[in-house]
């Protein structure tokens, strides 16, 4: 088992969040949500602290983290890109859009680009089916995205050098 | 108690409120097929995730089919357990499971003992009407257990055993949908986890997804190597269960046939772990009395209660979960390891055999013993005290390979000097047995008086946690007994909090003790089998002429010729061990 090597401050933060939920194992999902909200992701060491605080097994915590697609164990990029894979988006070409993002950023789903700027994930239906296919960058929503628009979207976040990153 | 009237397959029946349809049906001899469900009656162990839907039945007036294992019977229910609709649904479920299952039956370690195979047979499945992709997951091999998740049907029995019964918490279902598997945290391999290798997950897995590491091949090679002398030891619980593998009634003692079979397989000396169990009592009992007398003399520093240490899964459990208590258990090695150490020194010297030419094989009811025999501290220059630990099931396999008709074998005796044992050694095989054996010896050594009775009924039974007080001629000794690691945890928490009432505690990882070990013939959820094995163990004890470890003449000779006395320097070196913080 990897030894816990988190900063004392981080451990304190996690403990506080667990305490807010009375260290109840039944609140595991809420705790994970809060912790991810604060830390951005849920690495193994963090899950170990949560398990200890809630008196749950690490395997169980990991089970929940891997069950829900919105939990992530990897640090997110500065601009997390999420592609909706709900039915409506899927039939209108979300897969092709995803492939294009992967190609241009050179990363797979769940990974972060080497410069730490972008990370890529898939979502289940976000409820904006009228705009399918939908892409989110941070909080911003892009509708009716085509593979051709991908480079433009990426460029928006490239701090001034808009022409970079075209594979 | 409120009672409920209903009919199942037109048979009227009255059951207690709260009874499931499954239990109601089985009480009138109707066996509704199940797969994920498993219940160990009287042991408070039940898995009912309601996940597989193999047990569905038709309930009149209800639109959908009801899963019998997790639906309560209600007043006036009319149930048809084998309507066309129910049978079709059942078959569909099984076909769907099979469509994502490797068709490995012919070469699968579980073949002939697999609940899924049995079910497909029972339902007469001859064709799979569904085709889809098959999920694949890497195989995970540890020192004792192999995980082959391609064969997992996600019944979650193993999770229930590991989390609720053993409170080890190694296994959980991870990922989602098609990618779901049962796994340790972060998908690490079992040998990086806090797994104790108790094997209780293996004991309940309905398929070949969890099995023990097979060492039969290595043993056959050793047996056919003319330069090696191969000796074998058999644990107490094996003789009470091995017969089941050959169709004999559970609880049939096969001690004599087992010795005969081992001889026919070519082992040069057929010895008994029970001998080493007697030796364990000499060492552990002396340690217990040493600590107790210091305590009674007013020494408050002395560590009490003393905990037994024969169960390697239990040892690994406290090394991971309660490292701060690691100087409380007895330092005595387990009987398996004591045997190995004595065989490769005392016996090897006596017979003039070089250590490297002596192979020690043990037959164990246990999966964890495989792991234990591989621990570094139990080897000398890389040569282990015990070379191979086979399960009861593996021995049955060897006997079949040897073309031996087990049932018609004569009863034969163990060889000497390491084959002689007392009844005290035999009862190590059941929960309560180790501590009863210790009491028989400790009482007589402490009081200098002969025991008037040898059967300590107050220490026996099947409850998960038991306690008893034994009068040592005026001194009251408080004894605790736990089997199942969840029960052990409760006693450990008390010790940690500083308010344990006990002087001595026996702990066994497996429900029932070693008779219910992870390497025993599969019980398929039938607790009666464990009870029958337990009765067989006590019957064997009763049949013995000698029933106290300190009366075993070969043990006395061993001390005289070789060890000196219990806890001597040599005994310490060969028969005791130390524990590690693995947290
Ligand atoms: S062997 Fe025991 S501790 Fe290990 S996974 Fe199985 S049930 Fe859990
Ligand atoms: S490994 Fe075996 S016991 Fe565990 S969920 Fe899979 S099939 Fe069931
Ligand atoms: S109780 Fe017996 S069979 Fe079970 S792990 Fe312990 S020694 Fe092995
Ligand atoms: S046996 Fe009832 S749902 Fe699996």
XYZ file of C-alpha atoms and ligand atoms in Angstrom:
778
model
C 0.000 0.000 0.000
C 1.506 3.377 -0.976
C 2.399 5.404 2.095
C 0.473 8.612 2.444
C 2.631 11.495 1.303
C 0.162 14.344 1.064
C 0.833 17.790 2.459
C -0.465 18.168 6.000
C -2.669 21.013 4.762
C -4.352 18.789 2.187
C -4.935 16.077 4.735
C -6.504 18.672 7.062
C -8.782 19.855 4.274
C -9.962 16.342 3.545
C -10.546 15.693 7.233
C -12.622 18.845 7.497
C -14.773 17.853 4.553
C -15.306 14.377 5.984
C -16.206 15.910 9.331
C -18.786 18.138 7.654
C -20.501 14.937 6.656
C -20.125 13.481 10.154
C -17.593 10.933 8.861
C -20.519 8.869 7.614
C -19.670 6.171 5.092
C -23.099 6.684 3.514
C -21.981 10.209 2.527
C -19.038 8.891 0.525
C -20.252 10.283 -2.808
C -20.837 13.737 -1.372
C -17.455 13.728 0.291
C -15.771 12.736 -2.973
C -17.601 15.516 -4.782
C -16.480 18.148 -2.309
C -12.903 16.952 -2.213
C -12.654 16.849 -5.992
C -14.166 20.302 -6.145
C -11.390 21.610 -3.862
C -8.448 19.586 -5.157
C -9.446 19.112 -8.776
C -8.895 15.353 -8.714
C -8.815 12.319 -6.455
C -5.413 10.625 -6.470
C -4.819 7.365 -4.597
C -3.396 9.045 -1.483
C -6.482 11.236 -1.187
C -8.761 8.221 -1.453
C -6.780 6.542 1.302
C -7.304 9.452 3.665
C -11.021 9.546 2.853
C -11.323 5.802 3.449
C -9.627 6.130 6.809
C -11.779 9.058 7.891
C -15.034 7.396 6.859
C -13.943 4.002 8.150
C -14.536 2.462 4.733
C -12.216 0.194 2.790
C -9.981 1.837 0.201
C -11.250 -0.706 -2.318
C -14.783 0.546 -1.788
C -13.791 4.191 -2.206
C -11.915 3.299 -5.355
C -14.947 1.338 -6.540
C -17.132 4.422 -6.257
C -14.535 6.699 -7.864
C -14.272 4.408 -10.873
C -18.022 3.877 -11.147
C -18.959 7.517 -11.694
C -17.454 9.135 -14.734
C -17.293 12.593 -13.146
C -14.697 11.508 -10.637
C -11.135 11.579 -11.884
C -7.878 10.323 -10.442
C -5.708 12.441 -12.715
C -4.964 16.127 -12.378
C -7.122 18.158 -14.735
C -5.660 20.548 -17.246
C -6.082 24.259 -16.801
C -8.911 23.958 -19.321
C -10.740 20.655 -18.903
C -12.436 19.670 -22.166
C -15.461 17.386 -21.884
C -17.280 15.855 -24.805
C -20.840 14.699 -24.335
C -21.340 11.083 -25.352
C -25.071 10.968 -24.691
C -27.197 9.327 -27.367
C -28.148 12.543 -29.163
C -24.569 13.817 -29.302
C -23.273 10.409 -30.251
C -25.563 9.987 -33.260
C -24.700 13.478 -34.426
C -20.991 12.801 -34.558
C -19.565 13.346 -31.069
C -17.203 10.435 -31.639
C -15.582 12.171 -34.608
C -15.224 15.360 -32.573
C -13.590 13.399 -29.793
C -11.186 11.731 -32.213
C -10.186 15.133 -33.521
C -9.524 16.484 -30.016
C -7.431 13.414 -29.239
C -5.451 13.832 -32.439
C -4.792 17.529 -32.042
C -3.913 17.383 -28.354
C -2.072 14.097 -28.648
C -3.754 12.695 -25.532
C -6.327 10.034 -24.683
C -9.504 10.399 -22.666
C -8.582 10.848 -19.006
C -5.170 12.343 -19.820
C -3.737 15.815 -19.557
C -1.533 17.469 -22.185
C 2.178 17.728 -21.371
C 1.983 21.493 -20.842
C -0.839 20.987 -18.339
C -3.216 23.151 -20.332
C -5.828 20.668 -21.516
C -7.394 17.482 -20.252
C -9.935 15.368 -22.016
C -12.966 13.546 -20.668
C -16.299 12.182 -21.794
C -19.630 12.962 -20.219
C -22.960 11.277 -20.264
C -25.883 13.403 -21.491
C -25.620 16.981 -20.225
C -29.248 17.731 -21.160
C -28.488 20.083 -24.033
C -29.498 17.645 -26.728
C -30.811 20.439 -28.951
C -27.220 21.612 -29.291
C -25.757 18.204 -30.072
C -22.913 17.489 -30.322
C -21.937 19.407 -27.195
C -18.435 20.214 -25.935
C -17.624 21.886 -22.635
C -14.397 23.704 -21.938
C -14.377 24.549 -18.270
C -17.817 26.014 -17.744
C -18.259 27.236 -21.313
C -20.624 25.314 -23.599
C -20.036 24.869 -27.337
C -22.945 23.540 -29.415
C -23.202 21.824 -32.795
C -19.475 21.236 -32.808
C -17.967 19.734 -35.944
C -14.488 18.197 -36.207
C -13.488 21.198 -38.309
C -14.148 23.559 -35.389
C -11.880 21.725 -33.003
C -8.685 23.612 -33.801
C -10.496 26.925 -33.391
C -11.782 25.958 -29.954
C -8.333 24.881 -28.843
C -6.806 28.073 -30.188
C -9.130 30.167 -28.024
C -7.278 28.892 -24.996
C -3.755 29.065 -26.327
C -2.910 32.490 -24.784
C -2.124 34.611 -27.752
C -0.410 32.103 -30.033
C -3.592 31.025 -31.776
C -1.927 29.039 -34.501
C -0.135 26.490 -32.327
C -1.112 22.851 -31.819
C -2.347 21.908 -35.257
C -0.732 18.501 -35.157
C -44.643 -14.424 15.536
C -46.863 -13.487 12.628
C -47.433 -16.328 10.200
C -48.220 -16.128 6.519
C -50.149 -18.479 4.226
C -49.207 -18.905 0.615
C -48.951 -21.542 -2.081
C -45.914 -22.536 -4.076
C -46.495 -24.761 -7.093
C -49.991 -25.365 -5.732
C -48.690 -26.602 -2.391
C -50.120 -24.630 0.550
C -47.515 -23.570 3.090
C -47.338 -21.501 6.290
C -44.157 -19.540 7.027
C -42.972 -16.849 9.409
C -43.403 -13.299 8.220
C -40.148 -12.118 6.712
C -39.288 -15.452 5.089
C -38.073 -15.135 1.510
C -39.803 -17.029 -1.274
C -36.569 -18.986 -1.691
C -36.495 -20.196 1.923
C -40.239 -20.885 1.921
C -39.873 -23.038 -1.179
C -36.866 -24.931 0.131
C -38.758 -25.745 3.348
C -41.159 -27.849 1.278
C -38.465 -29.381 -0.878
C -38.703 -27.071 -3.876
C -35.207 -26.034 -4.932
C -35.363 -22.821 -6.886
C -32.044 -22.391 -8.718
C -29.849 -19.517 -7.553
C -26.473 -18.155 -8.541
C -25.431 -14.986 -6.772
C -27.289 -15.810 -3.576
C -25.491 -17.675 -0.816
C -26.538 -18.144 2.764
C -24.622 -19.856 5.541
C -27.468 -20.618 7.908
C -26.816 -19.998 11.637
C -23.619 -18.137 10.856
C -25.171 -14.851 9.984
C -23.507 -14.909 6.614
C -25.629 -14.081 3.602
C -25.055 -12.663 0.174
C -28.192 -11.393 -1.491
C -27.428 -8.620 -3.906
C -30.386 -9.721 -6.037
C -28.172 -9.212 -9.019
C -28.291 -12.270 -11.237
C -32.056 -12.897 -11.477
C -31.587 -16.618 -11.932
C -34.029 -17.245 -9.089
C -37.022 -15.513 -10.663
C -40.495 -16.986 -10.106
C -43.950 -16.039 -11.296
C -46.256 -14.507 -8.682
C -49.922 -14.424 -9.595
C -51.174 -10.882 -10.046
C -47.692 -9.374 -10.243
C -46.594 -7.948 -13.556
C -42.914 -8.761 -13.442
C -41.160 -11.880 -12.228
C -39.928 -11.837 -8.635
C -36.375 -12.766 -7.572
C -37.056 -15.439 -4.965
C -33.869 -14.914 -2.981
C -34.699 -11.357 -2.029
C -38.495 -11.159 -2.187
C -40.430 -11.724 1.004
C -43.390 -14.070 0.938
C -46.649 -12.250 1.640
C -50.118 -13.376 2.684
C -52.067 -15.149 -0.034
C -49.227 -15.227 -2.582
C -49.639 -17.796 -5.330
C -46.258 -18.684 -6.705
C -45.300 -20.733 -9.695
C -41.594 -21.573 -9.494
C -41.380 -23.171 -12.921
C -43.858 -21.438 -15.188
C -42.807 -21.222 -18.808
C -42.117 -17.519 -18.343
C -39.927 -18.077 -15.270
C -37.972 -20.890 -16.874
C -37.411 -18.905 -20.057
C -36.246 -15.876 -18.114
C -33.857 -18.047 -16.124
C -32.432 -19.583 -19.249
C -32.025 -16.192 -20.872
C -30.125 -14.890 -17.861
C -27.766 -17.842 -17.869
C -27.236 -17.659 -21.618
C -26.363 -13.983 -21.316
C -23.843 -14.741 -18.576
C -22.355 -17.517 -20.699
C -22.112 -15.210 -23.706
C -19.472 -13.216 -21.776
C -17.759 -16.213 -20.232
C -14.736 -18.086 -21.596
C -15.794 -21.562 -22.690
C -12.944 -23.092 -20.723
C -14.841 -25.786 -18.841
C -12.732 -28.641 -20.126
C -9.559 -27.151 -18.700
C -10.898 -25.033 -15.854
C -9.676 -25.628 -12.285
C -13.260 -25.356 -11.083
C -14.774 -27.830 -13.526
C -17.017 -30.280 -11.719
C -17.392 -27.883 -8.805
C -18.680 -24.830 -10.604
C -22.105 -23.417 -9.801
C -22.389 -21.810 -13.222
C -21.579 -25.058 -15.013
C -24.090 -26.904 -12.814
C -26.742 -24.340 -13.530
C -26.250 -24.489 -17.287
C -26.532 -28.247 -16.998
C -29.606 -28.045 -14.760
C -31.359 -25.715 -17.178
C -30.396 -27.865 -20.136
C -28.617 -25.095 -21.995
C -27.290 -26.472 -25.243
C -26.825 -23.334 -27.270
C -26.096 -19.689 -26.539
C -28.394 -17.475 -28.541
C -26.534 -14.265 -27.827
C -23.248 -13.133 -29.194
C -21.363 -10.166 -27.911
C -17.875 -9.116 -27.122
C -16.163 -10.772 -24.170
C -14.595 -8.764 -21.392
C -10.904 -9.348 -20.732
C -8.853 -8.635 -17.678
C -5.283 -9.498 -16.807
C -4.723 -12.519 -14.609
C -3.378 -11.829 -11.126
C -1.232 -14.471 -9.448
C -0.255 -14.085 -5.808
C 1.583 -16.538 -3.537
C -1.702 -18.287 -2.744
C -4.603 -17.143 -4.917
C -5.142 -16.656 -8.644
C -7.677 -14.111 -9.860
C -8.991 -14.846 -13.329
C -11.555 -12.125 -13.726
C -12.651 -13.239 -17.188
C -14.538 -15.939 -15.306
C -16.128 -13.562 -12.811
C -19.908 -13.311 -12.978
C -20.081 -10.396 -10.517
C -22.103 -12.248 -7.928
C -20.169 -10.364 -5.232
C -19.993 -13.276 -2.844
C -16.253 -12.715 -2.446
C -16.817 -9.065 -1.613
C -19.307 -10.004 1.064
C -16.859 -12.498 2.570
C -13.886 -10.174 2.451
C -15.680 -7.047 3.635
C -18.457 -8.138 5.940
C -17.288 -11.457 7.356
C -13.530 -10.897 7.394
C -13.565 -7.068 7.519
C -10.360 -7.076 5.493
C -11.873 -4.904 2.786
C -9.573 -5.885 -0.060
C -12.187 -6.505 -2.726
C -14.682 -4.188 -4.325
C -16.512 -3.996 -7.620
C -14.835 -1.307 -9.659
C -15.529 0.441 -12.955
C -18.870 0.393 -14.655
C -20.963 -1.770 -16.927
C -19.057 -4.034 -19.268
C -15.741 -3.050 -17.650
C -16.781 -3.975 -14.107
C -14.506 -6.343 -12.233
C -13.936 -7.254 -8.626
C -10.557 -5.916 -7.637
C -8.350 -4.551 -4.880
C -8.059 -0.756 -4.671
C -6.282 0.938 -7.584
C -6.371 -2.377 -9.442
C -3.249 -3.478 -7.656
C -2.440 -7.140 -7.473
C -3.536 -9.131 -4.466
C 0.020 -9.464 -3.168
C 0.315 -5.692 -2.848
C -2.924 -5.441 -0.926
C -3.767 -6.199 2.684
C -5.211 -9.580 1.653
C -4.682 -12.198 4.352
C -4.978 -15.134 1.929
C -7.643 -16.615 4.186
C -9.178 -17.964 0.986
C -12.746 -17.400 2.064
C -13.373 -15.607 -1.216
C -12.121 -18.714 -2.996
C -14.336 -20.904 -0.819
C -17.505 -19.124 -1.968
C -16.698 -18.114 -5.547
C -19.200 -19.981 -7.721
C -16.888 -20.102 -10.731
C -13.216 -20.450 -11.578
C -12.593 -16.714 -11.120
C -10.840 -17.258 -7.790
C -8.771 -20.377 -7.231
C -5.718 -21.436 -5.266
C -2.261 -21.564 -6.789
C -1.751 -25.166 -7.881
C 1.408 -26.898 -6.647
C 0.509 -30.470 -7.585
C 2.844 -30.436 -10.580
C 5.845 -29.479 -8.459
C 5.013 -32.203 -5.935
C 4.758 -34.846 -8.656
C 8.165 -33.782 -9.947
C 9.672 -34.053 -6.469
C 8.100 -37.482 -5.994
C 9.629 -38.759 -9.192
C 13.101 -37.395 -8.423
C 15.187 -40.317 -7.088
C 17.656 -37.987 -5.348
C 14.966 -36.537 -3.087
C 13.446 -37.856 0.080
C 9.904 -36.528 0.192
C 8.008 -36.365 3.478
C 4.427 -35.266 3.916
C 2.456 -33.861 6.855
C -1.333 -33.666 7.006
C -3.216 -31.019 8.963
C -5.935 -32.130 11.408
C -8.888 -30.741 9.442
C -7.991 -32.592 6.238
C -8.965 -36.061 7.546
C -12.461 -34.812 8.360
C -13.150 -33.535 4.851
C -11.039 -35.342 2.230
C -13.582 -38.157 1.902
C -16.128 -35.694 0.474
C -13.988 -35.390 -2.639
C -14.597 -39.088 -3.250
C -18.331 -39.026 -2.663
C -18.201 -40.042 0.978
C -20.641 -38.613 3.514
C -19.444 -35.290 5.023
C -17.968 -35.936 8.444
C -16.480 -39.317 7.499
C -13.033 -39.657 9.053
C -10.544 -40.918 6.507
C -7.314 -40.700 8.505
C -6.207 -44.256 7.722
C -7.148 -44.165 4.042
C -5.414 -40.823 3.670
C -2.183 -42.245 5.087
C -2.513 -45.224 2.737
C -3.121 -42.982 -0.271
C -0.105 -40.817 0.509
C 2.092 -43.890 0.768
C 0.826 -45.134 -2.581
C 1.552 -41.756 -4.121
C 5.175 -42.355 -3.278
C 5.864 -40.192 -0.234
C 8.807 -41.689 1.611
C 7.476 -40.828 5.050
C 3.871 -40.109 5.898
C 3.811 -37.857 8.939
C 1.211 -35.853 10.751
C 0.902 -32.132 11.437
C -0.952 -33.217 14.581
C 2.460 -34.155 15.989
C 3.548 -30.562 15.460
C 0.278 -29.363 16.970
C 1.257 -31.183 20.150
C 4.622 -29.473 19.920
C 2.877 -26.111 19.492
C 0.993 -26.717 22.712
C 4.245 -27.411 24.566
C 5.698 -24.102 23.422
C 2.587 -21.922 23.390
C 1.277 -23.427 26.623
C 4.581 -22.754 28.375
C 4.556 -19.199 27.063
C 1.001 -18.730 28.296
C 1.832 -20.001 31.760
C 4.973 -17.873 31.866
C 3.039 -14.700 31.143
C 0.161 -15.699 33.386
C 2.339 -16.448 36.393
C 4.209 -13.182 36.032
C 0.877 -11.424 35.912
C -0.461 -13.288 38.932
C 2.745 -12.396 40.762
C 1.867 -8.742 40.291
C 3.851 -7.817 37.156
C 1.575 -5.329 35.374
C 3.943 -4.915 32.408
C 3.299 -8.397 31.121
C 1.280 -8.624 27.933
C -2.060 -10.302 28.358
C -4.196 -11.698 26.867
C -1.958 -13.995 24.904
C -3.301 -14.733 21.424
C -2.833 -17.951 19.484
C -0.695 -17.733 16.370
C -1.322 -20.908 14.363
C -3.362 -19.265 11.640
C -1.242 -17.456 9.030
C -4.155 -15.416 7.695
C -4.812 -14.154 11.194
C -1.114 -13.312 11.580
C -1.126 -11.315 8.356
C -4.353 -9.627 9.425
C -2.925 -8.184 12.610
C 0.365 -7.303 10.936
C -1.618 -5.057 8.569
C -4.454 -3.873 10.743
C -3.201 -3.930 14.334
C 0.600 -3.629 14.154
C 0.618 -1.909 17.542
C -0.505 -5.205 19.068
C 2.154 -7.316 17.426
C 3.900 -8.302 20.653
C 0.721 -9.771 22.131
C 0.272 -12.954 20.072
C 2.276 -15.988 21.071
C 5.589 -16.144 19.250
C 5.048 -19.848 18.584
C 5.164 -20.731 14.911
C 2.206 -22.536 13.404
C 2.201 -26.350 13.478
C 2.954 -26.436 9.742
C 6.123 -24.415 10.231
C 7.175 -26.196 13.413
C 6.909 -29.447 11.522
C 9.015 -28.121 8.656
C 11.717 -26.813 10.991
C 11.919 -30.095 12.929
C 11.809 -32.235 9.770
C 14.720 -30.358 8.203
C 16.875 -30.474 11.332
C 16.098 -33.229 13.828
C 14.661 -35.707 11.340
C 17.136 -34.940 8.551
C 20.052 -35.402 10.983
C 18.608 -38.606 12.331
C 18.196 -40.057 8.848
C 21.398 -38.539 7.567
C 19.686 -36.679 4.727
C 21.085 -33.399 3.440
C 18.720 -30.457 3.860
C 18.638 -29.832 0.127
C 17.664 -33.433 -0.569
C 14.723 -33.399 1.794
C 11.419 -32.113 0.448
C 8.663 -31.297 2.926
C 5.128 -31.253 1.552
C 2.133 -30.319 3.647
C -1.532 -31.064 3.039
C -3.576 -28.225 4.449
C -7.229 -27.205 4.580
C -5.882 -23.788 3.914
C -4.939 -21.380 1.166
C -2.927 -19.057 3.458
C -0.506 -21.873 4.300
C 0.897 -21.521 0.793
C 1.756 -17.955 1.587
C 3.049 -18.816 5.054
C 5.466 -21.460 3.776
C 6.977 -18.833 1.497
C 7.649 -16.228 4.203
C 11.360 -15.361 4.265
C 11.819 -16.084 7.960
C 10.857 -19.717 7.388
C 13.780 -20.563 5.125
C 17.448 -21.333 5.659
C 19.738 -20.039 2.899
C 16.777 -19.870 0.560
C 15.687 -23.427 1.294
C 12.205 -23.293 2.817
C 11.269 -25.384 5.874
C 8.098 -26.379 4.013
C 8.593 -26.720 0.275
C 5.009 -27.064 -0.915
C 1.669 -26.617 0.790
C -1.212 -28.324 -0.994
C -4.891 -27.888 -0.187
C -7.219 -30.766 0.622
C -8.645 -30.319 -2.882
C -5.203 -30.585 -4.472
C -4.529 -33.803 -2.573
C -7.767 -35.268 -3.943
C -6.554 -34.302 -7.395
C -3.205 -36.049 -6.803
C -4.980 -39.185 -5.596
C -7.039 -39.228 -8.785
C -3.930 -38.743 -10.905
C -2.385 -41.679 -9.056
C -5.233 -43.943 -10.179
C -5.954 -44.755 -6.573
C -9.389 -46.062 -5.640
C -9.595 -44.087 -2.430
C -12.709 -45.662 -0.991
C -11.336 -49.190 -1.118
C -7.987 -48.372 0.496
C -7.147 -50.074 3.793
C -6.555 -47.988 6.897
C -2.867 -47.456 7.490
C -0.877 -45.731 10.225
C 1.394 -42.701 10.083
C 5.141 -43.240 10.245
C 7.265 -42.390 13.253
C 8.728 -40.333 14.817
C 6.811 -37.338 13.423
C 3.495 -39.131 12.974
C 2.417 -39.789 16.526
C -0.143 -37.431 18.022
C -2.649 -37.004 20.798
C -6.305 -35.997 20.693
C -5.203 -32.492 21.626
C -3.387 -32.199 18.304
C -6.439 -33.399 16.395
C -8.822 -30.753 17.712
C -6.624 -27.961 16.323
C -8.783 -28.459 13.236
C -11.867 -26.799 14.668
C -12.669 -23.471 16.281
C -12.077 -23.799 20.016
C -9.711 -26.729 19.610
C -6.365 -25.007 20.001
C -7.349 -23.362 23.241
C -8.901 -26.576 24.580
C -5.670 -28.410 23.794
C -3.715 -25.653 25.557
C -5.987 -25.839 28.596
C -5.514 -29.608 28.911
C -1.763 -29.191 29.150
C -1.552 -25.841 30.945
C -3.918 -26.998 33.668
C -1.891 -30.073 34.507
C 1.453 -28.300 34.331
C 0.227 -25.388 36.433
C -1.665 -27.286 39.112
C 0.357 -30.488 39.120
C -2.937 -32.361 39.215
C -4.515 -34.672 36.670
C -7.616 -33.331 34.923
C -10.813 -35.082 35.912
C -12.433 -34.379 32.575
C -10.969 -33.764 29.175
C -13.998 -32.579 27.254
C -14.367 -28.843 27.748
C -17.815 -28.438 26.236
C -17.838 -24.779 27.255
C -15.084 -24.076 24.702
C -16.852 -25.824 21.838
C -19.495 -24.681 19.417
C -20.021 -22.674 16.253
C -20.897 -19.196 17.510
C -18.515 -16.655 16.065
C -17.516 -15.255 19.456
C -17.451 -17.371 22.581
C -16.089 -17.038 26.061
C -15.577 -19.347 28.997
C -13.915 -19.361 32.374
C -11.848 -22.358 33.416
C -11.008 -22.971 37.050
C -7.290 -23.735 37.391
C -7.610 -25.083 40.890
C -8.708 -21.787 42.377
C -7.306 -19.426 39.735
C -9.959 -18.443 37.226
C -8.715 -18.275 33.659
C -10.850 -16.261 31.234
C -10.781 -17.472 27.683
C -12.076 -15.891 24.497
C -12.579 -17.590 21.131
C -13.156 -15.952 17.765
C -13.431 -17.424 14.292
C -13.867 -15.233 11.268
C -11.669 -12.135 11.194
C -14.598 -9.776 11.737
C -15.142 -11.431 15.097
C -11.423 -11.292 15.833
C -11.482 -7.579 15.112
C -14.011 -7.034 17.903
C -11.726 -8.689 20.460
C -8.718 -6.748 19.180
C -10.540 -3.440 19.500
C -11.227 -4.328 23.138
C -7.574 -5.104 23.749
C -6.535 -1.877 22.074
C -8.953 0.077 24.240
C -7.450 -1.630 27.276
C -10.516 -3.397 28.581
C -10.176 -6.981 27.475
C -11.372 -9.371 30.152
C -9.389 -12.321 28.803
C -6.158 -14.079 29.719
C -5.980 -16.061 26.504
C -7.743 -15.829 23.148
C -7.890 -18.278 20.273
C -8.330 -16.813 16.830
C -8.959 -18.626 13.554
C -9.635 -16.778 10.327
C -12.057 -19.171 8.735
C -15.647 -19.581 9.871
C -15.637 -22.865 11.791
C -11.844 -22.834 12.049
C -9.738 -24.919 9.668
C -12.605 -27.376 9.025
C -14.086 -24.452 7.061
C -10.738 -23.489 5.536
C -10.375 -21.957 2.104
C -8.668 -25.112 0.806
C -11.308 -27.614 1.888
C -13.776 -29.369 -0.437
C -16.346 -26.759 -1.467
C -19.326 -26.588 0.885
C -21.536 -24.726 -1.622
C -23.173 -22.841 1.215
C -24.181 -25.887 3.261
C -23.238 -25.206 6.900
C -24.299 -28.708 7.952
C -21.168 -29.961 6.236
C -19.001 -27.862 8.557
C -20.849 -29.135 11.609
C -20.358 -32.722 10.503
C -16.649 -32.140 10.030
C -16.503 -30.625 13.492
C -18.181 -33.655 15.025
C -15.725 -35.899 13.204
C -12.788 -34.005 14.717
C -14.111 -34.435 18.253
C -14.841 -38.103 17.550
C -11.231 -38.638 16.468
C -10.054 -36.964 19.680
C -12.252 -39.267 21.757
C -10.858 -42.339 20.011
C -7.274 -41.492 20.879
C -5.560 -43.274 23.732
C -3.556 -40.157 24.545
C -5.406 -36.853 24.577
C -2.948 -34.428 26.165
C -0.027 -33.036 24.206
C 2.472 -33.352 27.058
C 1.870 -37.107 27.107
C 2.928 -37.663 23.492
C 5.961 -39.944 23.923
C 7.612 -38.789 20.708
C 7.296 -35.165 21.763
C 8.948 -35.990 25.079
C 11.689 -37.789 23.189
C 12.166 -34.827 20.867
C 12.797 -32.558 23.855
C 15.049 -35.115 25.469
C 17.168 -35.810 22.404
C 17.157 -32.459 20.688
C 15.340 -29.404 21.999
C 16.027 -29.560 25.718
C 12.927 -27.975 27.164
C 10.109 -25.720 25.936
C 11.338 -22.171 25.227
C 14.974 -23.328 25.275
C 17.353 -21.445 23.033
C 17.094 -24.109 20.371
C 13.310 -24.145 20.653
C 13.290 -20.384 20.266
C 15.430 -20.566 17.213
C 13.438 -23.314 15.484
C 9.917 -23.008 16.799
C 9.298 -19.329 17.416
C 9.055 -16.336 15.161
C 8.575 -12.587 15.053
C 5.946 -10.379 13.480
C 6.226 -7.359 11.242
C 4.427 -4.069 10.946
C 2.835 -4.193 7.476
C 0.566 -1.184 7.834
S -8.212 -14.235 0.728
Fe -9.448 -13.403 2.414
S -8.552 -11.389 2.745
Fe -7.839 -12.046 0.726
S -9.318 -11.208 -0.721
Fe -10.026 -13.275 -0.180
S -11.459 -12.973 1.522
Fe -10.254 -11.094 1.311
S -14.751 -13.366 -8.239
Fe -16.161 -15.103 -7.947
S -17.202 -14.645 -6.017
Fe -16.254 -12.753 -6.691
S -17.867 -11.685 -7.823
Fe -16.650 -12.838 -9.316
S -17.705 -14.797 -9.537
Fe -18.509 -13.840 -7.673
S -8.410 -20.873 10.011
Fe -7.154 -22.579 9.348
S -7.678 -22.846 7.210
Fe -8.368 -20.803 7.774
S -6.672 -19.434 7.229
Fe -6.419 -20.017 9.383
S -5.042 -21.803 9.351
Fe -5.867 -21.520 7.276
S -29.900 -15.773 -6.890
Fe -31.543 -14.404 -6.615
S -30.898 -12.701 -7.775
Fe -29.161 -14.030 -7.922
